[in-house]
Every structure is written in C-alpha cells, then in structure tokens.
Amino acid sequence: MSFVGRSDAERRAMLERIGVPREEDLWASIPSEFRLSGPLPLPAPLAEYEIARRFELWAERNADASRYACFLGGGIYDHFIPAALRSIVSRSEFATAYTPYQPEVAQGTLQVIFEYQSMIRELTGMEVANASLYDGATAAVEAAVFAAGAKGRPRVLCSTGVHPHTREVLRTYASAGGFRLEEIPLEAGRTAIGPIASAGNDVAAVIWAQPNFEGVVEDGAALTQAAHEIGAYSLAAADPVALAILRPPGHDGADVVFGEGQPLGVPMSYGGPLVGFFAIRKAEVRRLPGRLAGVTVDLDGKRGYVLTLQTREQHIRRERATSNICTNQGLMALANTVYLALLGAQGLRDVATQCLERAHYLADRIGEIPGVRLAHAEAPFFRELVLRLPAPAESFARAALDRRILAGIPLGRFDRTRPNHLLVAVTEKRSREDLDRYVDTLASWAKAHAGRPREEAACRS
Amino acid sequence: MPELTLHELSVPGHRGPRLMPLDVPAQGIDRLLPADRVRKEPAALPEISEPTAMRHFVNLSTLNHHIDKAIYPLGSCTMKYNPKLNDEMARIPGFAGIHPMQPDDLVQGALAVVAELHEWLRAIMGMPGITTQPAAGAQCELTAVLMARAYHTDRGDAREEVIVPDSAHGTNPSTVHQVGYRVVQIPSGPDGCVDLAALERAISPRTAAMMLTNPNTLGIFERQVGTIARLIHDAGALLYLDGANLNAMMGLASPGAMGFDFAHINLHKTFSTPHGGGGPGGGVLCVRKELEPYLPMPVLEQDGDHYRWNVDRPRSIGRVHSYYGNFGILVRALCYMRSLGASGIGEASREAILNANYLKARLKDAYAASHEGPCMHEFVLSASRQKARGVKALDIAKRLLDFGMHAPTIYFPLIVEEALMIEPTETETKGSLDAFADAMLQIDRESAEDPDRVHAAPTRTPVRRLDEARAARKLILSWQDLEAEGAGG
Amino acid sequence: MNVPRELRYTKEHEWIKVEGGEAVVGVTDYAQGELGDVIFVELPAPGTRVAQMKAFGTIDAVKTVSDLFAPVTGEIVAVNGALKDDPALVNRSPYKDGWMVRIRLESPAEVNALLSADDYEKSLGAHA
C-alpha cells in the first residue's frame, strides 16, 4: 500500500511512452554499489485498523490531560481548544496546501497569515508581526540575531527568567558566532536590573520574559528602560494569553516582542509542533526574519494578498538572508488565528482573567498548608507560581499521580540546588474541584513529610 | 467580492464559545496585579459568533489550491497525498494531550513511537545516528553544520568553508553563513552534476564540509557521489546530504553506503505529513557513528523496553528546539510508514520515478528538457522556446492555474533559464498526469497561436495576477495598516 | 534600449557621469528592465568611502536582489533621498531622477578604465 493507483496496462503504456523496456532502466544511473540488494529489513504493511490499534495502545501508555488534571506549564499549557478550531485546522484546503508560491490560488492561506499578523500586532503592542516561526525558542534566537545585526554589538544578556530550554537553544545558536550570551539572575523572582545598568556599552540586547519562567510578572517598563539606557534593544518573550490583561511590552517600548504561540489553540502534543510569534517596529521591517503577507490589488483592482519583501529571504538572498528559515509554521498560525477569532476580545480576556483568579485561589489555599510556601510570595503572578515544599518536589509529583494530578514541573530538573521547588500552572480548565483536590493532595503529602523539614542546603530564594 | 477580514466582520458584543463560569471567589484584576502592569486598553480582537467564524474560514479555505483538489507538482516539494489516518492518529488524546515536561515514565507510549520511527529511518538511510529534534529541513542543515564545526574543533581545527553546488537550495548557503562559515560555490558540469575538477579546485584544508543534494535539483542522480565522498573525506571534511529529494531513492539506494556523514529528511515531503500551508515541517537528521556524540540533546535511549531521554551529553551541540521536535509530525510519519511497510516504501520511490519519466516523455518535445535521458523523481524543463515567442515560465505557471492545477516550481534551479521544475510524486495517477501534460501542451500551442491568452492568465482563479511591486513598495501588513490607509481595495 | 553616449559604464550595469571632481552614479536602463519593479534601494550614508568595483549597496526588486558596485573609488558626498519614498524612480528615470549616489573622485584616472557607451552596448550584445 503506497497510495498509488496504477494498473498493469497503464504501467506498460507508460514504459512504452518513455521508451524503456523495464522500470529498472529508469534508475540505472544509481551505481550498483549503492543499490539495496533486497527489501528493507522492515515489517510488512498494515491495514488502517491494525495501525490504529497499535497507536491507540501506545497512546494509552501516556498520562494525558484528558485523564489527568494538568498543572504543568513552563510555556506549554493545557488550555481549552474549541471544536470549531479543530474542524477548520483539519480541512484539506488548509492542511494539504503548501507555501503560497502562487498567490492567485492561495488567497485563503495568505489572508489567514495577514489576519494572524494583525492580531499578533495587536496583542503585543508592536507595529509589524511576521507570519510565524518554528517555536518560542527559535523566535528568541531570531530576536538575538536581529538585535546583534542591527546594533553591530556582540553581547546579548538573557534573564534567567527566560525558559531554561530557550536559554539552551540560544546557547546552541550563539556558538555559531552571531552573538555572545550572558545570563543575568533573578532577585526575589524578578530579573535584576543592576547587572543591566552596569553591563557596559557593547550589549546588543536584553532578553526577558513576561511573565517569567517562575510565573512572576516583571516590571517590563523598568527592564526596557534599563536596556535602552545602555543602548541595547529590549527583547521580550511574552505569554500571548497573559497579554490580554498584562501591559504589552510593546507599550513600554520593547524592540522585539516574541514568544510561544501554543497557548492560543495548539494542542500540547508533547511539545511539538509549536509556533513562534515575532513582532517588531515598522522601521526595522527589512531586518525581519521569516515570511510576511501584505495587501495589494489584482489586475482588476480587487483586494488580494501576497507574500511580500521576499528579498529578505533565503531563497533569494541566499547567504545574506535575514534568516535561513524556509517556511512559517502555517497550520499552527492558522490555529492561533482561529482561536483568537473564536474567543475574540472578551473571550481571551475571560481566559486570562480565569487563569489569574484560579491561580490565586490555589495560591491562597496552598498558603494555608503548613510547611508549604510560595517561593516568591511578594511578587505579582499570572497563572503560574513556584511552591517551596518540605521535601523533594519529584516525590510530591509522583504521589499526586494517584489522585490523577500532574502536579507541576520540579525545578530541580533545571537547578540541582532547588530540589524542593515546584512550578505549578493553572489554566481556565482547572475547576474548583481540581484545585481543591490539588490542595488536599498536597496537604496530606506535606503532613506525611512534615517533621523532617529537609530544607534545601543551598537554596537560592 | 473578496472575503472580508475578521476585523471587518467584527460586531461589538458578538461572542464565540464561552468558558465555564468562574467557580472560585473572584478577587479582580485590580487587586491581583499592580496597576502599572495591567493592560490599559483591551486588545482590539474581533468580536464574532462561532457560525460567522466558521463561514469566514471555510470561505477562505475554498480559495486555496491543495492536494486533495488536484495535482500539485512543485519540484523539490514532494506534494504527495497525505493519508487521513495519519492525522487521526496524531489527534488521539494520548498523543495530542501530553505535556512535554511529563517525566519519561508517563510518556512511554510517545517515546515508543519516536523510537520506532528512528528505527525505520535508520534502516531506510543506512545510518546509525539520528535526531528528530529539528523543526524542519533548514534547521537540520543548521544542526549539521554546527555539528561539523564541533567535530572539527574537537580535532583542533575549526576550518572555515563549506562547499555548495550552484544548483543548491537557498537554505544551504544561508545556513552556512548563519553558522559563520564561508560559502564556496562550485559550478555544475554540462551534465548537470557536480563538476569534479571544480570540486577538486575548491577543496582545501579550510574545507569543513560539502552540502550535496542527491538526486540534485535537476532530478539527476549524482553518479560520482562515491568519488565526491572520497575527495571530501581525503581532505578531512564531511559530506552532507540535503535530503529534499529522498523520495527518489527510498528502498532503492542507501545514503549511508554513498558515504554521506550527515543526511536530512523532510518528513513533510517524503513521509507524507501535511505541508500545512507552509508548516509545520518535520526534520530528521541522520549521522554516521563518529558524529553521534555531537547530536542535539536530549537523545532517546532504550533500556530493555523502557525509553528515556538522555541529557548527559557533554559533546552535544546543545538543544535546537524547545522540546523534542515536532512530535505530532513524527506520529504521522510513522503511521505512514506502517501503512507502506517495507515493500511500499520502495514502491513509492519507484512509482515516483516512473511518473516523472512518463510526464517528461510527454512534454519533452514541446518544452526543452534541461537534460536528456531518464530522470529520477523530478525533472526540469526550460521555457526558453516559449520565451522566444514572448511567453515566460511565469506566464505558463499562471495559465496552468486556469486548468485547476498547481504550477511547478519556477525559476529554480537558478542554473536553468526559465526553469519549470516538475515533481509529480507517486500518488498521481496516469489520468492525472495526462491531464497535466495535455494542459502544458495546450499552453505551448497557445504560446504560438494566442500568447495574449497566456499573458492574461489566470482568469478563472479567485483573484487575477496580483501587483507584488505595489505590496512591497506600500507595505500593508495588518488591519491596522489597512485602516490607516483608509483603503479597502 | 537607452544607452546615453555621454556616460561611462561598468559591466555590472552602473553608469557614471563625471562632473568636475565628483561623479553621479546610477544603474542603466537595461539593468532596471532586467530587475523589473524596483522596491527598495539600500545606500550607504554620506561620508562612507567606497572602492572601485566593490559593492556599496543593494537594489531590491520583487524577487531579486543585486549588489551595486562603485564605478570609482572615493567618498560618498550625497545619496538620492527621493528613492526612499519612490524607488520606482529607478524604473521610470534610470539616468536622471533615479540616480543613486554622488562620489568625490579620489583617482580620476579610474574613469578611463570604464566602458564607453559603445563598449557597454557590445557587452549587452553578449547577453542577448
């Protein structure tokens, strides 16, 4: 089964037309030493229902958010995805089209990109958004490359409040020579301003996150001001849901606002495919990485859409392109667009407000549990918070599984000095029953682990 | 009448799907957040009902060409049919609803999918090392060039240059530049393949690697690949396969045996995952044994029937993706391979080659082929004869749209004048190929008899030719810009 | 195709008009025709020093981008600001309103090495 429709008669007719006696003659140019002598050492084809059975068995071995209350976050969240969105995103017309090389027969894809750009612009408070990038981490890389190129300076400062994986990806790409990455610490959950102010005058950019990885809402205006005072760009990794109620970095003068678009209608799907958004000021549009859709007219004067400023891109500018990226993340950007259209202004605000309220309800109730504390009790937060537990967080996470709870991300995975810290995310989907169950589970676990308060030896916060 | 934008459809007060009521005590944004961190003016997102939104997006969708409508013969893009079971499997809650930070023992099924996919791809490529972390082919290239640099640096010599043939995809030189290496471009010979003499002149102790597309972008198998590999290896450099054209040799030939040190695979091309209007792609990078330590981390490991991600990889170049790559795409690709099985994988490539050769045979009298003789899974025609009559490749592409078909890739590769690069893939039937060939032949006749008709095309599409210069000179990139213009088009 | 007699040319399709110690530079009618609609011209700031036959800027059309090569060595004393708002001047008026930069000549002898109108037309013959 290879999805080929071919009768023997057709095959004979085709070979005859080509003028070769045997099919093998068509690949005679492959030298024999590279040919496979027999069939691949792989199993035989399976019928659809055999395949479905295998995949369903595999799927059952995963603890997914339909069976567990998911309190995991860190950039990827279990938000509500409307059924209408799934219906649209799975349409062949969108899913099986390619990059709009022929705009006359790709107006659907192009208008969606245009609407996506418009809504990202609106959310971020910037002036131009591109057609999307692979994910939030590579968007951070593109932001750093963009800043280093525009400023002609080598250093990029990155707050440790930026997702640890994003920082790892930045390090991978920085090694390519485009920029030098230096990290600046958090103080009481917020990015320290001091190290920015004293960083000198060869810094291209400061990267920070809103809210940051530990859930804290940063003082974006102060960070952007500090960056600008040393002549650097302010690059903000923003949570798109939070932007419904938080002051967008664009309103405080940030130079790039980028981030992970998964919370806007994209399934968690074990972390991929994701989608990165990227927005800048109009004056810099020629340095913008990635694709861009714009409005024009056709021969009859009718409104239409095309990819524009394509000479920035690799297929034309080759080694001088603004980025080597070849596509956008079309289907995921479509999901973002449909999500924002369906939820709308009020709906997105409701999602954000509910995240905020539910997270604070959980925090308040957890505050009553002896031995458990909020790591950054004084700092404002949005939908995520760090707990400091009386014993290793991994142990609580395991215990919570029995109550069908995915309890959070133990921060010891990123920082061995903080084994008792747990990052907990609360979305609009977590009902009061979920939240109360979480509190009960944590309370009984904490009680069992009280009396032996193994404080973390070298705790940072 | 063009489809209105969401902004134009918006009516204050209209609402889409709702949330459950807040069932915890409401404290209010003003109490929970400092006033200076709160958004002052709400984001001006559209306000529309769910039925209106559905109509909007369904109407937009009908403006697209797509594989389930008709042939989509973009060269180098492998626009084959996307089996529907693939999507169904990726949407199972046990895959779509798992969070990437779940511990390994709670995602063993997901890891088993990745492991089995790796096993199949290793067998197809004949290469032992693998990562599925890159999000797309271009990111595979970048990953490999970073790995090559790490490999050379470990040997005390970072080197400076990467050799790229002039027929290469634009991503190759772009990637090389991004990593800080210098591009050394070499010309193709008259047969369309790498000019060995030019290659020998280009190779030096500074050469870090060579990137080669095989079959190349002309659809010709680089017969000298063995010699190329030897020359590159003798210089201490590494050979990279740009696998954009893997659909020409699955189950027929082994990239590992050809001497490639790296090979990338585009799952969205060869392994039928949907192109999605430009993404998500799925990137796979296969490597020779000696390069495995440099693979991006984490790396998937198996211990009995238990799988785990290993992050303890001191020589790894690091992470290139937020998590583990495009997992949902990996599910789809494995589902496809399971449908094909060992026999179907080879069959797909063989049938793709047959289709390309048949189409070439039908067209080569009317259009100049870039090269004589059989092609692999794609071929390049030149519209030079038609251009002499005033009809360019672009015009031919636009006229094809009037037949309800998609155009081939045009003006690529750069080394062929007025190039039309055609890749039918194996999933087109003879009937579909004949219809395409008939349309192309009719357009050739029109180029002689009625060129204005071709120049005026397309006329049966949702819009006619679009003014791209105007779009680039007067940038209107959002509703906000459109409003500021005061123009509705 | 228009190849004014009084100008000198490069084989990369720039024209140059010497006026005293300075030279005005643009691209030829042939070049603008091959490029198609020009959408952007990137030029260096006045005060930048350029060297003969080194790239000093780029010219973007809808789907191509080309380097601009300096016909002579010297300092850029002026750039055509009108191209910023109306890059199509290069298409409409390549030899007049679409000029790009004014260069103060360092070695006037360099001009002698450039192509005459006849030579430039011959070099185009090879293309056609």
Short mmCIF file of C-alpha atoms in Angstrom, two decimals, chain A residues 65 119 136 147 151 206 378 393 410 423:
data_model
loop_
_atom_site.label_atom_id
_atom_site.label_comp_id
_atom_site.label_asym_id
_atom_site.label_seq_id
_atom_site.Cartn_x
_atom_site.Cartn_y
_atom_site.Cartn_z
CA ALA A 65 -4.55 15.78 30.06
CA MET A 119 -3.82 40.03 15.82
CA GLY A 136 9.28 30.25 21.04
CA ALA A 147 19.45 42.68 17.57
CA LYS A 151 23.26 47.05 16.74
CA VAL A 206 18.49 42.24 26.87
CA GLU A 378 5.61 39.17 47.44
CA ALA A 393 9.11 18.04 44.57
CA PRO A 410 10.03 20.11 39.69
CA LEU A 423 6.41 25.17 39.21
#
